[in-house]
PDB file of C-alpha atoms in Angstrom:
ATOM      1  CA  UNK A  48     113.784  81.775 -16.869  1.00 47.00           C
ATOM      2  CA  UNK A  49     116.995  84.021 -17.180  1.00 45.00           C
ATOM      3  CA  UNK A  50     118.640  86.519 -14.677  1.00 46.00           C
ATOM      4  CA  UNK A  51     116.612  88.456 -12.225  1.00 49.00           C
ATOM      5  CA  UNK A  52     115.369  91.955 -12.071  1.00 59.00           C
ATOM      6  CA  UNK A  53     114.774  93.424 -15.683  1.00 66.00           C
ATOM      7  CA  UNK A  54     113.304  96.316 -13.623  1.00 65.00           C
ATOM      8  CA  UNK A  55     116.025  96.559 -11.095  1.00 55.00           C
ATOM      9  CA  UNK A  56     116.545 100.548 -11.161  1.00 61.00           C
ATOM     10  CA  UNK A  57     114.283 102.524  -8.845  1.00 60.00           C
ATOM     11  CA  UNK A  58     113.466 105.931 -10.132  1.00 57.00           C
ATOM     12  CA  UNK A  59     111.202 108.584  -8.975  1.00 55.00           C
ATOM     13  CA  UNK A  60     107.909 108.258 -10.808  1.00 54.00           C
ATOM     14  CA  UNK A  61     106.327 111.455 -12.114  1.00 57.00           C
ATOM     15  CA  UNK A  62     103.170 111.461  -9.990  1.00 68.00           C
ATOM     16  CA  UNK A  63      99.886 113.220 -10.088  1.00 69.00           C
ATOM     17  CA  UNK A  64      98.482 115.885  -7.887  1.00 80.00           C
ATOM     18  CA  UNK A  65      95.950 114.780  -5.238  1.00 87.00           C
ATOM     19  CA  UNK A  66      92.480 113.895  -6.861  1.00 92.00           C
ATOM     20  CA  UNK A  67      89.005 113.251  -5.333  1.00 94.00           C
ATOM     21  CA  UNK A  68      87.236 110.023  -6.374  1.00 94.00           C
ATOM     22  CA  UNK A  69      83.833 108.369  -5.673  1.00 94.00           C
ATOM     23  CA  UNK A  70      83.491 105.007  -4.417  1.00 93.00           C
ATOM     24  CA  UNK A  71      80.640 103.162  -6.340  1.00 90.00           C
ATOM     25  CA  UNK A  72      80.433  99.515  -5.290  1.00 83.00           C
ATOM     26  CA  UNK A  73      83.826  98.198  -6.056  1.00 85.00           C
ATOM     27  CA  UNK A  74      84.810 100.843  -8.541  1.00 91.00           C
ATOM     28  CA  UNK A  75      86.436 104.333  -8.003  1.00 95.00           C
ATOM     29  CA  UNK A  76      85.178 106.860 -10.471  1.00 96.00           C
ATOM     30  CA  UNK A  77      86.769 110.263 -11.035  1.00 96.00           C
ATOM     31  CA  UNK A  78      84.272 112.929 -11.841  1.00 95.00           C
ATOM     32  CA  UNK A  79      86.390 116.117 -12.394  1.00 95.00           C
ATOM     33  CA  UNK A  80      87.560 116.579 -15.992  1.00 94.00           C
ATOM     34  CA  UNK A  81      90.957 118.296 -14.869  1.00 95.00           C
ATOM     35  CA  UNK A  82      91.683 115.261 -12.750  1.00 95.00           C
ATOM     36  CA  UNK A  83      90.561 112.633 -15.491  1.00 95.00           C
ATOM     37  CA  UNK A  84      93.015 114.541 -17.908  1.00 94.00           C
ATOM     38  CA  UNK A  85      95.925 114.460 -15.583  1.00 93.00           C
ATOM     39  CA  UNK A  86      95.439 110.884 -14.525  1.00 95.00           C
ATOM     40  CA  UNK A  87      95.259 109.958 -18.292  1.00 94.00           C
ATOM     41  CA  UNK A  88      98.429 111.535 -19.151  1.00 91.00           C
ATOM     42  CA  UNK A  89     100.208 109.963 -16.227  1.00 92.00           C
ATOM     43  CA  UNK A  90      98.791 106.587 -17.186  1.00 93.00           C
ATOM     44  CA  UNK A  91      96.081 106.051 -14.607  1.00 95.00           C
ATOM     45  CA  UNK A  92      92.354 104.873 -15.201  1.00 95.00           C
ATOM     46  CA  UNK A  93      90.509 104.608 -18.501  1.00 94.00           C
ATOM     47  CA  UNK A  94      87.180 105.984 -19.770  1.00 94.00           C
ATOM     48  CA  UNK A  95      84.672 103.353 -19.578  1.00 93.00           C
ATOM     49  CA  UNK A  96      81.261 104.705 -21.351  1.00 92.00           C
ATOM     50  CA  UNK A  97      80.649 107.978 -19.620  1.00 92.00           C
ATOM     51  CA  UNK A  98      82.729 107.461 -16.627  1.00 95.00           C
ATOM     52  CA  UNK A  99      86.448 107.602 -15.703  1.00 96.00           C
ATOM     53  CA  UNK A 100      87.253 104.655 -13.905  1.00 96.00           C
ATOM     54  CA  UNK A 101      90.456 103.875 -11.742  1.00 96.00           C
ATOM     55  CA  UNK A 102      91.305 100.148 -11.615  1.00 94.00           C
ATOM     56  CA  UNK A 103      91.246  98.964  -7.948  1.00 95.00           C
ATOM     57  CA  UNK A 104      95.064  98.601  -7.736  1.00 95.00           C
ATOM     58  CA  UNK A 105      95.533 102.028  -9.150  1.00 96.00           C
ATOM     59  CA  UNK A 106      92.890 103.437  -6.477  1.00 96.00           C
ATOM     60  CA  UNK A 107      94.975 101.524  -3.762  1.00 96.00           C
ATOM     61  CA  UNK A 108      98.313 102.940  -4.917  1.00 96.00           C
ATOM     62  CA  UNK A 109      96.860 106.432  -5.164  1.00 96.00           C
ATOM     63  CA  UNK A 110      95.248 106.051  -1.614  1.00 95.00           C
ATOM     64  CA  UNK A 111      98.569 104.738  -0.205  1.00 94.00           C
ATOM     65  CA  UNK A 112     100.589 107.657  -1.564  1.00 92.00           C
ATOM     66  CA  UNK A 113      98.132 110.042  -0.383  1.00 92.00           C
ATOM     67  CA  UNK A 114      97.130 111.265  -3.831  1.00 93.00           C
ATOM     68  CA  UNK A 115      93.334 110.004  -3.664  1.00 94.00           C
ATOM     69  CA  UNK A 116      90.548 110.917  -1.307  1.00 93.00           C
ATOM     70  CA  UNK A 117      87.104 109.765  -1.652  1.00 94.00           C
ATOM     71  CA  UNK A 118      83.999 112.083  -1.601  1.00 91.00           C
ATOM     72  CA  UNK A 119      81.951 111.560   1.405  1.00 88.00           C
ATOM     73  CA  UNK A 120      84.641 109.335   2.995  1.00 86.00           C
ATOM     74  CA  UNK A 121      87.443 111.779   3.471  1.00 81.00           C
ATOM     75  CA  UNK A 122      88.572 109.592   6.592  1.00 86.00           C
ATOM     76  CA  UNK A 123      88.735 106.284   4.627  1.00 90.00           C
ATOM     77  CA  UNK A 124      92.011 104.658   5.091  1.00 93.00           C
ATOM     78  CA  UNK A 125      94.140 102.485   2.743  1.00 95.00           C
ATOM     79  CA  UNK A 126      93.183  99.305   4.774  1.00 95.00           C
ATOM     80  CA  UNK A 127      89.352 100.033   4.693  1.00 94.00           C
ATOM     81  CA  UNK A 128      89.613 100.701   0.939  1.00 95.00           C
ATOM     82  CA  UNK A 129      91.451  97.506   0.612  1.00 95.00           C
ATOM     83  CA  UNK A 130      88.618  95.634   2.520  1.00 94.00           C
ATOM     84  CA  UNK A 131      85.986  97.011   0.259  1.00 94.00           C
ATOM     85  CA  UNK A 132      87.851  96.304  -3.039  1.00 94.00           C
ATOM     86  CA  UNK A 133      88.701  92.713  -1.853  1.00 93.00           C
ATOM     87  CA  UNK A 134      85.252  91.666  -1.897  1.00 93.00           C
ATOM     88  CA  UNK A 135      85.251  92.416  -5.627  1.00 91.00           C
ATOM     89  CA  UNK A 136      88.580  91.160  -6.444  1.00 87.00           C
ATOM     90  CA  UNK A 137      90.146  88.344  -4.502  1.00 86.00           C
ATOM     91  CA  UNK A 138      93.598  88.702  -6.229  1.00 85.00           C
ATOM     92  CA  UNK A 139      93.802  92.493  -5.516  1.00 90.00           C
ATOM     93  CA  UNK A 140      96.927  92.129  -3.172  1.00 91.00           C
ATOM     94  CA  UNK A 141      98.990  90.355  -5.844  1.00 89.00           C
ATOM     95  CA  UNK A 142      97.963  93.117  -8.491  1.00 91.00           C
ATOM     96  CA  UNK A 143      98.516  95.960  -6.067  1.00 94.00           C
ATOM     97  CA  UNK A 144     102.010  94.671  -4.857  1.00 94.00           C
ATOM     98  CA  UNK A 145     103.258  94.167  -8.565  1.00 94.00           C
ATOM     99  CA  UNK A 146     101.564  97.494  -9.585  1.00 95.00           C
ATOM    100  CA  UNK A 147     103.099  99.493  -6.635  1.00 95.00           C
ATOM    101  CA  UNK A 148     106.456  98.036  -7.233  1.00 94.00           C
ATOM    102  CA  UNK A 149     106.491  98.917 -11.193  1.00 94.00           C
ATOM    103  CA  UNK A 150     105.235 102.414 -10.241  1.00 93.00           C
ATOM    104  CA  UNK A 151     107.866 103.056  -7.684  1.00 91.00           C
ATOM    105  CA  UNK A 152     110.492 102.264 -10.376  1.00 91.00           C
ATOM    106  CA  UNK A 153     109.047 104.724 -12.630  1.00 91.00           C
ATOM    107  CA  UNK A 154     107.167 102.524 -15.110  1.00 93.00           C
ATOM    108  CA  UNK A 155     103.672 102.793 -16.327  1.00 94.00           C
ATOM    109  CA  UNK A 156     101.637  99.548 -16.101  1.00 94.00           C
ATOM    110  CA  UNK A 157      98.054  98.990 -17.562  1.00 94.00           C
ATOM    111  CA  UNK A 158      95.707  96.108 -17.515  1.00 89.00           C
ATOM    112  CA  UNK A 159      97.272  93.119 -19.273  1.00 80.00           C
ATOM    113  CA  UNK A 160      95.882  90.765 -21.960  1.00 76.00           C
ATOM    114  CA  UNK A 161      94.288  88.100 -19.581  1.00 73.00           C
ATOM    115  CA  UNK A 162      97.153  85.879 -18.525  1.00 67.00           C
ATOM    116  CA  UNK A 163      96.069  86.158 -14.766  1.00 67.00           C
ATOM    117  CA  UNK A 164      97.452  88.995 -12.639  1.00 68.00           C
ATOM    118  CA  UNK A 165      99.323  90.619 -15.606  1.00 85.00           C
ATOM    119  CA  UNK A 166     100.193  94.154 -16.851  1.00 93.00           C
ATOM    120  CA  UNK A 167     101.350  95.876 -20.043  1.00 93.00           C
ATOM    121  CA  UNK A 168     104.481  97.682 -18.981  1.00 94.00           C
ATOM    122  CA  UNK A 169     105.861 100.569 -20.988  1.00 93.00           C
ATOM    123  CA  UNK A 170     109.481 101.664 -21.067  1.00 89.00           C
ATOM    124  CA  UNK A 171     109.965 104.914 -19.110  1.00 89.00           C
ATOM    125  CA  UNK A 172     109.006 107.945 -20.852  1.00 88.00           C
ATOM    126  CA  UNK A 173     107.256 105.949 -23.716  1.00 90.00           C
ATOM    127  CA  UNK A 174     103.713 105.734 -22.537  1.00 91.00           C
ATOM    128  CA  UNK A 175     101.250 106.631 -25.130  1.00 90.00           C
ATOM    129  CA  UNK A 176     104.350 107.215 -27.594  1.00 92.00           C
ATOM    130  CA  UNK A 177     105.197 103.493 -28.222  1.00 93.00           C
ATOM    131  CA  UNK A 178     103.551 100.175 -27.440  1.00 92.00           C
ATOM    132  CA  UNK A 179     104.205  98.246 -24.043  1.00 92.00           C
ATOM    133  CA  UNK A 180     107.506  96.414 -24.281  1.00 92.00           C
ATOM    134  CA  UNK A 181     106.801  94.014 -21.694  1.00 93.00           C
ATOM    135  CA  UNK A 182     103.929  91.878 -20.259  1.00 93.00           C
ATOM    136  CA  UNK A 183     104.471  91.251 -16.544  1.00 93.00           C
ATOM    137  CA  UNK A 184     102.476  88.547 -14.809  1.00 86.00           C
ATOM    138  CA  UNK A 185     102.456  88.072 -11.033  1.00 86.00           C
ATOM    139  CA  UNK A 186     102.764  84.865  -9.309  1.00 85.00           C
ATOM    140  CA  UNK A 187     102.707  84.573  -5.514  1.00 82.00           C
ATOM    141  CA  UNK A 188     105.617  82.413  -3.913  1.00 80.00           C
ATOM    142  CA  UNK A 189     104.506  79.190  -3.270  1.00 77.00           C
ATOM    143  CA  UNK A 190     101.352  79.290  -5.665  1.00 78.00           C
ATOM    144  CA  UNK A 191     100.800  76.335  -7.802  1.00 78.00           C
ATOM    145  CA  UNK A 192     101.057  76.635 -11.619  1.00 78.00           C
ATOM    146  CA  UNK A 193     101.452  74.087 -14.487  1.00 79.00           C
ATOM    147  CA  UNK A 194     104.430  74.126 -16.683  1.00 80.00           C
ATOM    148  CA  UNK A 195     102.281  73.887 -19.643  1.00 83.00           C
ATOM    149  CA  UNK A 196     100.213  76.879 -18.595  1.00 80.00           C
ATOM    150  CA  UNK A 197     103.170  78.790 -17.778  1.00 79.00           C
ATOM    151  CA  UNK A 198     104.877  78.076 -21.248  1.00 83.00           C
ATOM    152  CA  UNK A 199     101.538  78.706 -23.067  1.00 83.00           C
ATOM    153  CA  UNK A 200     101.403  82.296 -21.492  1.00 84.00           C
ATOM    154  CA  UNK A 201     105.061  82.919 -22.485  1.00 86.00           C
ATOM    155  CA  UNK A 202     104.538  81.822 -26.043  1.00 88.00           C
ATOM    156  CA  UNK A 203     101.512  83.875 -26.357  1.00 87.00           C
ATOM    157  CA  UNK A 204     103.207  86.976 -25.027  1.00 88.00           C
ATOM    158  CA  UNK A 205     106.091  86.449 -27.510  1.00 88.00           C
ATOM    159  CA  UNK A 206     103.804  86.023 -30.407  1.00 89.00           C
ATOM    160  CA  UNK A 207     102.582  89.711 -29.396  1.00 89.00           C
ATOM    161  CA  UNK A 208     106.165  90.925 -29.760  1.00 89.00           C
ATOM    162  CA  UNK A 209     106.316  91.540 -26.135  1.00 90.00           C
ATOM    163  CA  UNK A 210     108.928  90.357 -23.496  1.00 91.00           C
ATOM    164  CA  UNK A 211     107.549  88.100 -20.888  1.00 90.00           C
ATOM    165  CA  UNK A 212     108.393  88.804 -17.388  1.00 92.00           C
ATOM    166  CA  UNK A 213     107.335  86.995 -14.363  1.00 89.00           C
ATOM    167  CA  UNK A 214     106.888  88.884 -11.047  1.00 91.00           C
ATOM    168  CA  UNK A 215     107.406  86.598  -8.208  1.00 90.00           C
ATOM    169  CA  UNK A 216     105.703  88.091  -4.797  1.00 91.00           C
ATOM    170  CA  UNK A 217     107.723  86.575  -1.837  1.00 90.00           C
ATOM    171  CA  UNK A 218     105.913  86.145   1.238  1.00 87.00           C
ATOM    172  CA  UNK A 219     107.029  89.438   2.865  1.00 87.00           C
ATOM    173  CA  UNK A 220     105.792  91.285  -0.120  1.00 85.00           C
ATOM    174  CA  UNK A 221     109.175  91.808  -1.976  1.00 90.00           C
ATOM    175  CA  UNK A 222     108.704  91.510  -5.825  1.00 93.00           C
ATOM    176  CA  UNK A 223     111.548  89.896  -7.882  1.00 90.00           C
ATOM    177  CA  UNK A 224     111.431  89.969 -11.616  1.00 93.00           C
ATOM    178  CA  UNK A 225     112.638  87.153 -14.037  1.00 90.00           C
ATOM    179  CA  UNK A 226     112.691  87.446 -17.730  1.00 90.00           C
ATOM    180  CA  UNK A 227     111.074  84.534 -19.229  1.00 86.00           C
ATOM    181  CA  UNK A 228     111.387  82.917 -22.698  1.00 81.00           C
ATOM    182  CA  UNK A 229     110.700  79.687 -24.344  1.00 73.00           C
ATOM    183  CA  UNK A 230     113.556  77.450 -25.176  1.00 69.00           C
ATOM    184  CA  UNK A 231     113.945  74.389 -27.185  1.00 63.00           C
ATOM    185  CA  UNK A 232     116.549  71.735 -26.091  1.00 59.00           C
ATOM    186  CA  UNK A 233     118.146  69.892 -29.005  1.00 62.00           C
ATOM    187  CA  UNK A 234     118.438  66.012 -28.759  1.00 60.00           C
ATOM    188  CA  UNK A 235     121.783  65.409 -26.969  1.00 57.00           C
ATOM    189  CA  UNK A 236     123.436  62.395 -28.523  1.00 59.00           C
ATOM    190  CA  UNK A 237     125.915  61.865 -25.690  1.00 56.00           C
ATOM    191  CA  UNK A 238     123.124  61.636 -23.164  1.00 53.00           C
ATOM    192  CA  UNK A 239     122.399  57.977 -23.635  1.00 50.00           C
ATOM    193  CA  UNK A 240     124.076  56.048 -20.762  1.00 47.00           C
ATOM    194  CA  UNK A 241     122.337  53.439 -18.945  1.00 46.00           C
ATOM    195  CA  UNK A 242     122.209  52.995 -15.301  1.00 46.00           C
ATOM    196  CA  UNK A 243     122.333  49.366 -13.986  1.00 40.00           C
TER     197      UNK A 243
END
């Protein structure tokens, strides 16, 4: 891993107007076409069949920033929505913390490629114009991971032409980023001393 914070600068994100969603099980659906269009252009949600669906971390982010209300549940709080979504995704907190941090820095983050809690992250202003530059995957401080699994994920990300970034979530919820890349160490001929 190299120097921390590839996403160090904070920048005001271009945000959506308040939208109304509908809670259906562990999913938040957006019915109004105008709201769907605005969310789509800002990098929120996806069309799934006939429905427009917000990912759980997107719904939490919009709820926390007071840009989402739920039909029939106008008094639902962030904590109450979190409890509902936690029943369907036990890793929702890790995903939400990384997503919220990236959005607060002005980046668009979309669902990743399956490396755990990962996101495709677009350079500022490049969403829908260029492919994602980074794949960010979150790891909670103190979580166990194998070096082989970690190296394998980095190798796959680099094969896709993306930069791998590890988002470490500290116990207080702060997110610190580290660029990661695979290195090969050459055999060192001078490293052959014996200890007796």
